[in-house]
Coordinates of C-alpha atoms and ligand atoms in Angstrom, one line a residue:
X1 CA -0.1 0.1 0.0
X2 CA 1.4 3.4 -1.0
X3 CA 1.7 5.9 1.7
X4 CA -0.3 9.2 1.7
X5 CA 1.6 12.2 0.5
X6 CA 1.0 15.7 -0.4
X7 CA 2.9 17.8 -3.0
X8 CA 3.4 21.4 -3.8
X9 CA 5.8 23.2 -6.3
X10 CA 6.7 26.8 -6.5
X11 CA 8.8 29.0 -8.7
X12 CA 10.0 31.9 -6.7
X13 CA 12.4 34.8 -7.5
X14 CA 15.2 36.5 -5.9
X15 CA 14.8 40.2 -5.1
X16 CA 17.2 43.3 -5.0
X17 CA 17.3 45.8 -1.9
X18 CA 17.1 49.4 -2.6
X19 CA 17.3 50.2 1.3
X20 CA 19.4 47.6 2.7
X21 CA 18.7 45.1 5.7
X22 CA 22.1 44.9 7.3
X23 CA 21.8 44.0 11.0
X24 CA 19.2 42.1 13.0
X25 CA 17.9 41.4 16.2
X26 CA 15.9 38.9 18.1
X27 CA 14.4 35.9 16.0
X28 CA 15.7 37.2 12.6
X29 CA 14.0 40.6 12.8
X30 CA 15.7 43.5 10.9
X31 CA 17.4 46.4 12.9
X32 CA 16.0 48.8 10.2
X33 CA 13.4 48.6 7.4
X34 CA 14.3 47.7 3.8
X35 CA 12.9 48.0 0.5
X36 CA 13.4 45.8 -2.6
X37 CA 12.0 45.0 -5.9
X38 CA 11.4 41.4 -7.1
X39 CA 13.5 40.1 -10.0
X40 CA 11.9 38.4 -13.1
X41 CA 14.5 36.1 -14.2
X42 CA 16.4 34.8 -11.2
X43 CA 14.3 32.1 -9.8
X44 CA 14.4 28.9 -7.7
X45 CA 12.1 26.2 -8.9
X46 CA 11.4 24.0 -5.9
X47 CA 9.0 21.0 -5.2
X48 CA 8.3 19.6 -1.9
X49 CA 6.6 16.2 -1.2
X50 CA 5.5 15.4 2.3
X51 CA 5.2 11.6 2.7
X52 CA 3.3 10.4 5.8
X53 CA 5.6 8.2 7.9
X54 CA 4.2 7.4 11.5
X55 CA 7.3 5.5 12.6
X56 CA 9.5 8.9 12.2
X57 CA 10.3 10.9 15.2
X58 CA 11.9 14.4 14.4
X59 CA 12.4 16.0 11.0
X60 CA 13.3 13.8 8.1
X61 CA 14.5 15.5 4.8
X62 CA 16.0 14.5 1.6
X63 CA 17.1 17.4 -0.7
X64 CA 18.2 17.3 -4.4
X65 CA 19.7 20.4 -5.7
X66 CA 20.1 20.6 -9.6
X67 CA 19.4 16.8 -9.4
X68 CA 22.2 16.0 -6.9
X69 CA 21.7 14.9 -3.4
X70 CA 23.1 17.7 -1.4
X71 CA 23.8 16.9 2.3
X72 CA 25.2 20.3 3.1
X73 CA 21.9 21.9 2.3
X74 CA 20.0 19.2 4.1
X75 CA 21.8 20.2 7.4
X76 CA 20.9 23.8 6.8
X77 CA 17.1 23.2 5.7
X78 CA 16.8 20.8 8.7
X79 CA 17.8 23.5 11.0
X80 CA 15.1 25.9 9.5
X81 CA 12.5 23.2 9.5
X82 CA 13.1 22.6 13.4
X83 CA 12.2 26.1 13.8
X84 CA 9.2 25.8 11.4
X85 CA 7.8 22.9 13.6
X86 CA 5.6 25.2 15.7
X87 CA 3.6 26.1 12.7
X88 CA 3.8 23.0 10.8
X89 CA 3.6 20.2 13.3
X90 CA 3.3 17.6 10.6
X91 CA 6.9 17.9 9.9
X92 CA 7.4 15.6 12.8
X93 CA 5.6 12.6 11.2
X94 CA 6.2 13.4 7.5
X95 CA 9.3 12.7 5.4
X96 CA 10.1 15.7 3.0
X97 CA 11.4 15.1 -0.4
X98 CA 12.8 18.3 -1.8
X99 CA 13.9 19.0 -5.4
X100 CA 15.3 22.5 -6.2
X101 CA 16.9 24.0 -9.3
X102 CA 17.9 27.6 -10.1
X103 CA 17.3 29.5 -13.3
X104 CA 20.3 31.5 -12.9
X105 CA 23.9 30.1 -13.6
X106 CA 25.2 27.9 -10.7
X107 CA 27.7 29.9 -8.7
X108 CA 27.2 33.1 -10.4
X109 CA 27.5 34.8 -7.2
X110 CA 23.8 35.7 -7.1
X111 CA 22.1 35.5 -3.8
X112 CA 20.0 32.4 -3.9
X113 CA 19.0 32.3 -0.3
X114 CA 16.0 34.6 -1.1
X115 CA 14.7 32.6 -3.8
X116 CA 15.3 29.3 -2.1
X117 CA 13.8 30.0 1.2
X118 CA 10.8 31.9 -0.4
X119 CA 9.9 29.0 -2.7
X120 CA 10.5 26.5 0.3
X121 CA 8.2 28.6 2.7
X122 CA 5.5 28.7 -0.1
X123 CA 5.7 25.1 -0.6
X124 CA 5.2 24.5 3.2
X125 CA 2.3 26.7 3.3
X126 CA 0.5 25.1 0.4
X127 CA 1.1 21.7 1.7
X128 CA -0.4 23.0 5.2
X129 CA -3.5 24.3 3.3
X130 CA -3.9 20.8 1.6
X131 CA -3.7 18.9 4.8
X132 CA -6.2 21.3 6.7
X133 CA -8.5 21.6 3.5
X134 CA -8.9 25.3 3.9
X135 CA -7.4 28.4 2.1
X136 CA -5.6 30.8 4.6
X137 CA -6.5 34.4 3.8
X138 CA -3.1 35.5 5.4
X139 CA -1.2 32.8 3.1
X140 CA 1.4 35.2 1.7
X141 CA 2.1 36.8 4.9
X142 CA 2.4 33.5 6.6
X143 CA 4.8 32.5 3.8
X144 CA 6.9 35.8 4.1
X145 CA 6.9 35.2 7.9
X146 CA 8.6 31.6 7.6
X147 CA 10.8 32.7 4.5
X148 CA 12.2 35.4 6.8
X149 CA 13.0 32.7 9.4
X150 CA 15.2 30.9 6.7
X151 CA 16.8 34.2 5.3
X152 CA 15.8 37.5 6.2
X153 CA 15.7 38.9 2.6
X154 CA 13.7 36.0 1.5
X155 CA 10.5 37.5 3.0
X156 CA 10.5 40.2 0.3
X157 CA 10.4 37.6 -2.3
X158 CA 6.8 36.1 -1.8
X159 CA 5.2 39.0 -3.8
X160 CA 6.0 40.7 -7.2
X161 CA 6.9 44.3 -7.6
X162 CA 8.1 46.3 -4.7
X163 CA 8.2 45.3 -1.2
X164 CA 9.0 46.6 2.3
X165 CA 10.1 44.5 5.3
X166 CA 10.4 46.1 8.8
X167 CA 8.1 48.2 10.9
X168 CA 8.2 51.9 10.2
X169 CA 5.6 54.8 11.2
X170 CA 6.1 55.8 7.2
X171 CA 3.9 52.8 6.2
X172 CA 0.6 51.4 7.7
X173 CA 0.5 47.9 8.0
X174 CA 4.4 47.3 7.9
X175 CA 5.8 44.6 10.2
X176 CA 9.2 43.2 11.5
X177 CA 7.7 39.7 11.1
X178 CA 6.7 39.8 7.4
X179 CA 7.2 41.8 4.3
X180 CA 4.3 43.7 2.7
X181 CA 3.8 44.7 -0.9
X182 CA 3.7 48.5 -1.9
X183 CA 2.9 48.3 -5.5
X184 CA -0.2 50.5 -5.0
X185 CA 2.1 53.4 -4.2
X186 CA 4.7 53.0 -6.9
X187 CA 5.1 55.3 -9.8
X188 CA 4.7 54.0 -13.1
X189 CA 8.4 54.7 -14.1
X190 CA 9.6 52.4 -11.4
X191 CA 7.4 49.4 -12.4
X192 CA 9.4 49.3 -15.7
X193 CA 12.7 49.1 -14.2
X194 CA 15.5 46.9 -15.4
X195 CA 18.4 45.3 -13.5
X196 CA 21.3 44.2 -15.4
X197 CA 23.6 42.2 -13.1
X198 CA 27.4 42.3 -14.0
X199 CA 29.0 39.1 -12.8
X200 CA 32.3 40.7 -11.5
X201 CA 33.2 37.6 -9.5
X202 CA 31.6 34.0 -9.4
X203 CA 31.6 31.7 -6.7
X204 CA 31.2 31.8 -2.8
X205 CA 31.8 34.9 -1.0
X206 CA 34.6 35.5 1.4
X207 CA 32.2 36.4 4.4
X208 CA 28.7 35.3 4.2
X209 CA 25.8 37.6 4.7
X210 CA 24.8 36.0 8.1
X211 CA 28.5 36.6 9.4
X212 CA 28.2 40.1 8.1
X213 CA 25.0 40.8 9.8
X214 CA 26.5 39.7 13.0
X215 CA 29.4 42.1 12.8
X216 CA 27.0 44.8 13.0
X217 CA 26.5 43.8 16.9
X218 CA 29.8 45.5 17.9
X219 CA 29.9 48.0 15.2
X220 CA 30.9 51.6 16.1
X221 CA 28.5 52.9 13.4
X222 CA 25.6 50.6 14.0
X223 CA 23.1 53.0 15.5
X224 CA 24.0 55.6 12.9
X225 CA 23.4 53.1 10.3
X226 CA 20.0 51.9 11.7
X227 CA 18.9 55.6 11.8
X228 CA 19.9 56.1 8.2
X229 CA 18.1 52.9 7.2
X230 CA 14.8 54.2 8.7
X231 CA 15.3 57.8 7.3
X232 CA 16.1 56.4 3.7
X233 CA 13.1 54.2 3.9
X234 CA 11.0 57.1 4.6
X235 CA 12.6 59.2 1.7
X236 CA 12.5 56.2 -0.7
X237 CA 8.8 55.6 -0.1
X238 CA 8.1 59.4 -1.1
X239 CA 10.3 59.1 -4.2
X240 CA 8.9 55.9 -5.2
X241 CA 5.4 57.7 -5.1
X242 CA 6.6 60.9 -6.8
X243 CA 8.7 59.2 -9.4
X244 CA 11.6 61.5 -8.8
X245 CA 14.5 59.7 -10.6
X246 CA 17.3 62.0 -9.4
X247 CA 16.3 61.6 -5.7
X248 CA 16.0 57.8 -6.3
X249 CA 19.6 57.6 -7.7
X250 CA 20.9 59.6 -4.6
X251 CA 19.1 57.2 -2.0
X252 CA 19.9 54.1 -3.8
X253 CA 23.6 54.6 -4.5
X254 CA 24.1 55.9 -1.1
X255 CA 22.5 52.9 0.4
X256 CA 24.7 50.6 -1.5
X257 CA 27.9 52.3 -0.7
X258 CA 27.0 52.5 2.9
X259 CA 26.6 48.6 3.1
X260 CA 30.2 48.3 1.9
X261 CA 31.5 51.1 4.1
X262 CA 29.9 49.3 7.2
X263 CA 32.0 46.1 6.0
X264 CA 35.1 48.1 5.6
X265 CA 34.8 49.7 9.0
X266 CA 33.8 46.8 11.1
X267 CA 35.9 45.7 14.1
X268 CA 36.9 42.7 11.8
X269 CA 37.1 44.5 8.6
X270 CA 36.4 43.1 5.2
X271 CA 36.2 44.2 1.6
X272 CA 33.6 42.4 -0.8
X273 CA 34.1 44.8 -3.5
X274 CA 36.9 44.0 -6.4
X275 CA 38.9 46.6 -8.5
X276 CA 36.2 45.9 -11.4
X277 CA 33.6 46.9 -9.0
X278 CA 34.8 50.2 -8.6
X279 CA 36.0 50.7 -12.3
X280 CA 32.2 49.9 -13.3
X281 CA 31.1 52.4 -10.7
X282 CA 33.2 55.2 -12.2
X283 CA 32.2 54.2 -15.5
X284 CA 28.6 54.5 -14.6
X285 CA 29.1 58.1 -13.1
X286 CA 30.9 59.1 -16.3
X287 CA 28.2 57.7 -18.5
X288 CA 25.5 59.6 -16.3
X289 CA 27.3 62.8 -16.5
X290 CA 27.8 62.6 -20.2
X291 CA 24.5 61.4 -21.2
X292 CA 22.0 62.7 -18.5
X293 CA 20.4 59.2 -18.5
X294 CA 19.2 57.8 -15.4
X295 CA 21.5 54.7 -15.0
X296 CA 22.4 53.8 -11.5
X297 CA 23.9 51.1 -9.6
X298 CA 23.4 49.0 -6.5
X299 CA 25.3 46.3 -4.7
X300 CA 24.3 43.4 -2.5
X301 CA 26.9 41.6 -0.1
X302 CA 29.3 40.8 -2.8
X303 CA 31.4 42.3 -5.9
X304 CA 28.8 42.1 -8.5
X305 CA 27.0 45.3 -9.7
X306 CA 23.3 45.7 -10.4
X307 CA 22.7 48.3 -13.0
X308 CA 19.3 49.7 -12.7
X309 CA 17.3 52.0 -15.2
X310 CA 13.9 52.8 -16.5
X311 CA 12.8 50.6 -19.7
X312 CA 12.7 53.8 -21.8
X313 CA 16.6 54.1 -21.5
X314 CA 17.4 50.4 -21.8
X315 CA 18.6 50.4 -25.4
X316 CA 21.2 53.1 -24.6
X317 CA 22.2 51.2 -21.4
X318 CA 22.6 47.8 -23.0
X319 CA 24.6 49.5 -25.7
X320 CA 26.9 50.9 -23.0
X321 CA 27.1 47.5 -21.3
X322 CA 28.2 45.7 -24.5
X323 CA 30.6 48.4 -25.4
X324 CA 32.2 49.4 -21.9
X325 CA 31.2 47.2 -19.2
X326 CA 31.3 43.6 -20.4
X327 CA 35.0 43.6 -20.2
X328 CA 34.7 43.9 -16.4
X329 CA 32.4 40.6 -16.0
X330 CA 34.0 37.3 -15.3
X331 CA 33.8 35.4 -18.4
X332 CA 31.8 38.2 -19.8
X333 CA 28.9 37.2 -17.8
X334 CA 25.8 39.5 -17.0
X335 CA 22.3 38.7 -16.4
X336 CA 19.3 40.7 -17.7
X337 CA 16.4 41.2 -15.0
X338 CA 13.4 43.5 -14.7
X339 CA 10.8 44.2 -12.1
X340 CA 9.1 40.9 -11.9
X341 CA 5.5 39.5 -10.9
X342 CA 6.5 37.4 -8.2
X343 CA 6.3 33.6 -7.4
X344 CA 4.1 31.2 -9.5
X345 CA 2.6 28.0 -8.1
X346 CA 3.5 25.1 -10.4
X347 CA 1.8 22.3 -8.6
Ligands
LIG401 C1 23.2 42.8 1.7 O1 19.0 37.9 3.8 O2 21.2 37.1 3.0 O3 21.6 41.6 0.6 O4 19.0 36.8 7.0 O5 21.3 36.2 7.4 O6 20.2 35.0 5.6 P1 20.2 36.4 6.5 O7 20.9 37.4 5.5 P2 20.5 37.8 4.0 O8 21.0 39.4 3.9 C2 21.0 40.1 2.8 C3 21.7 41.3 2.9 C4 21.8 42.1 1.8 C5 20.6 43.4 1.9 C6 19.3 43.1 1.6 O9 18.9 42.1 0.8 O10 18.5 43.7 2.0

């Protein structure tokens, strides 16, 4: 007799932060609010099968990444599932079979924890609904909450468009526990934004994001940073509503460089930018001065550069990338993304 099983599959995207989450408190809560947009072309495609197993005691998980059993990921996911037991008690008597692939090139240096944990949390919430036989009106909030427990930035990936995570008086309904979608205040120009990710360096980062967050605990500038994060969230919300591209550029680039300045000034300093990262930034500033176009950059916790621009300027920007920037990319690799519509349920 075959055992009872439940299955769910989601394709869920990565996101790029405009105001950064860097520093945390309590149970994976952010020290300041952050704002991001969801990407359309950097996805994790994850399926989860929960197979009833009465004899089981404790979490049991088997994980295949890009079709290969991955024991290192199993350990990480098991740690996450232990925390999720309070919401999904059936994890104690169901064996989980997880299959996951990424649409972006393996080890391109693109943060995959946001897409991976958002996809996994969505699958768990869907299976939970199947088991209970009811649909949860707070489904996406719940998925965002559990994605956050897996990896903070993942909570901003369960919706499309623009999202805010972290409590701020500047937005009703905002929460430290989960992200909220803010598309209803977004000026149309931002909804067309492109994100061309220049792969300056592939592979694993020298310092993980989790270790980077921890360095903020004893950082001399931590409080100033958190205050700036709150202020920039407030300012960016106004700009996202008004469509003021010049102010947008100022806030987003300052956030990117502040993130890296924090790394460089932490008690155990480190530098994730590479010489090519700086060369690209200079090129972008020259290009902007010469053309008056609205091309800007942001960085996540790595050497790669995200080029952001409105769609109406994309032909000129792509020409610039091909003629002047591709030489700074490792093996000439860059990935074309735009503001995306968010996760898709495939099973
Ligand atoms: C620089 O979400 O990867 O990308 O919560 O420890 O998993 P953990 O960290 P993570 O940190 C992301 C940091 C960032 C900024 C951001 O996405 O807001």
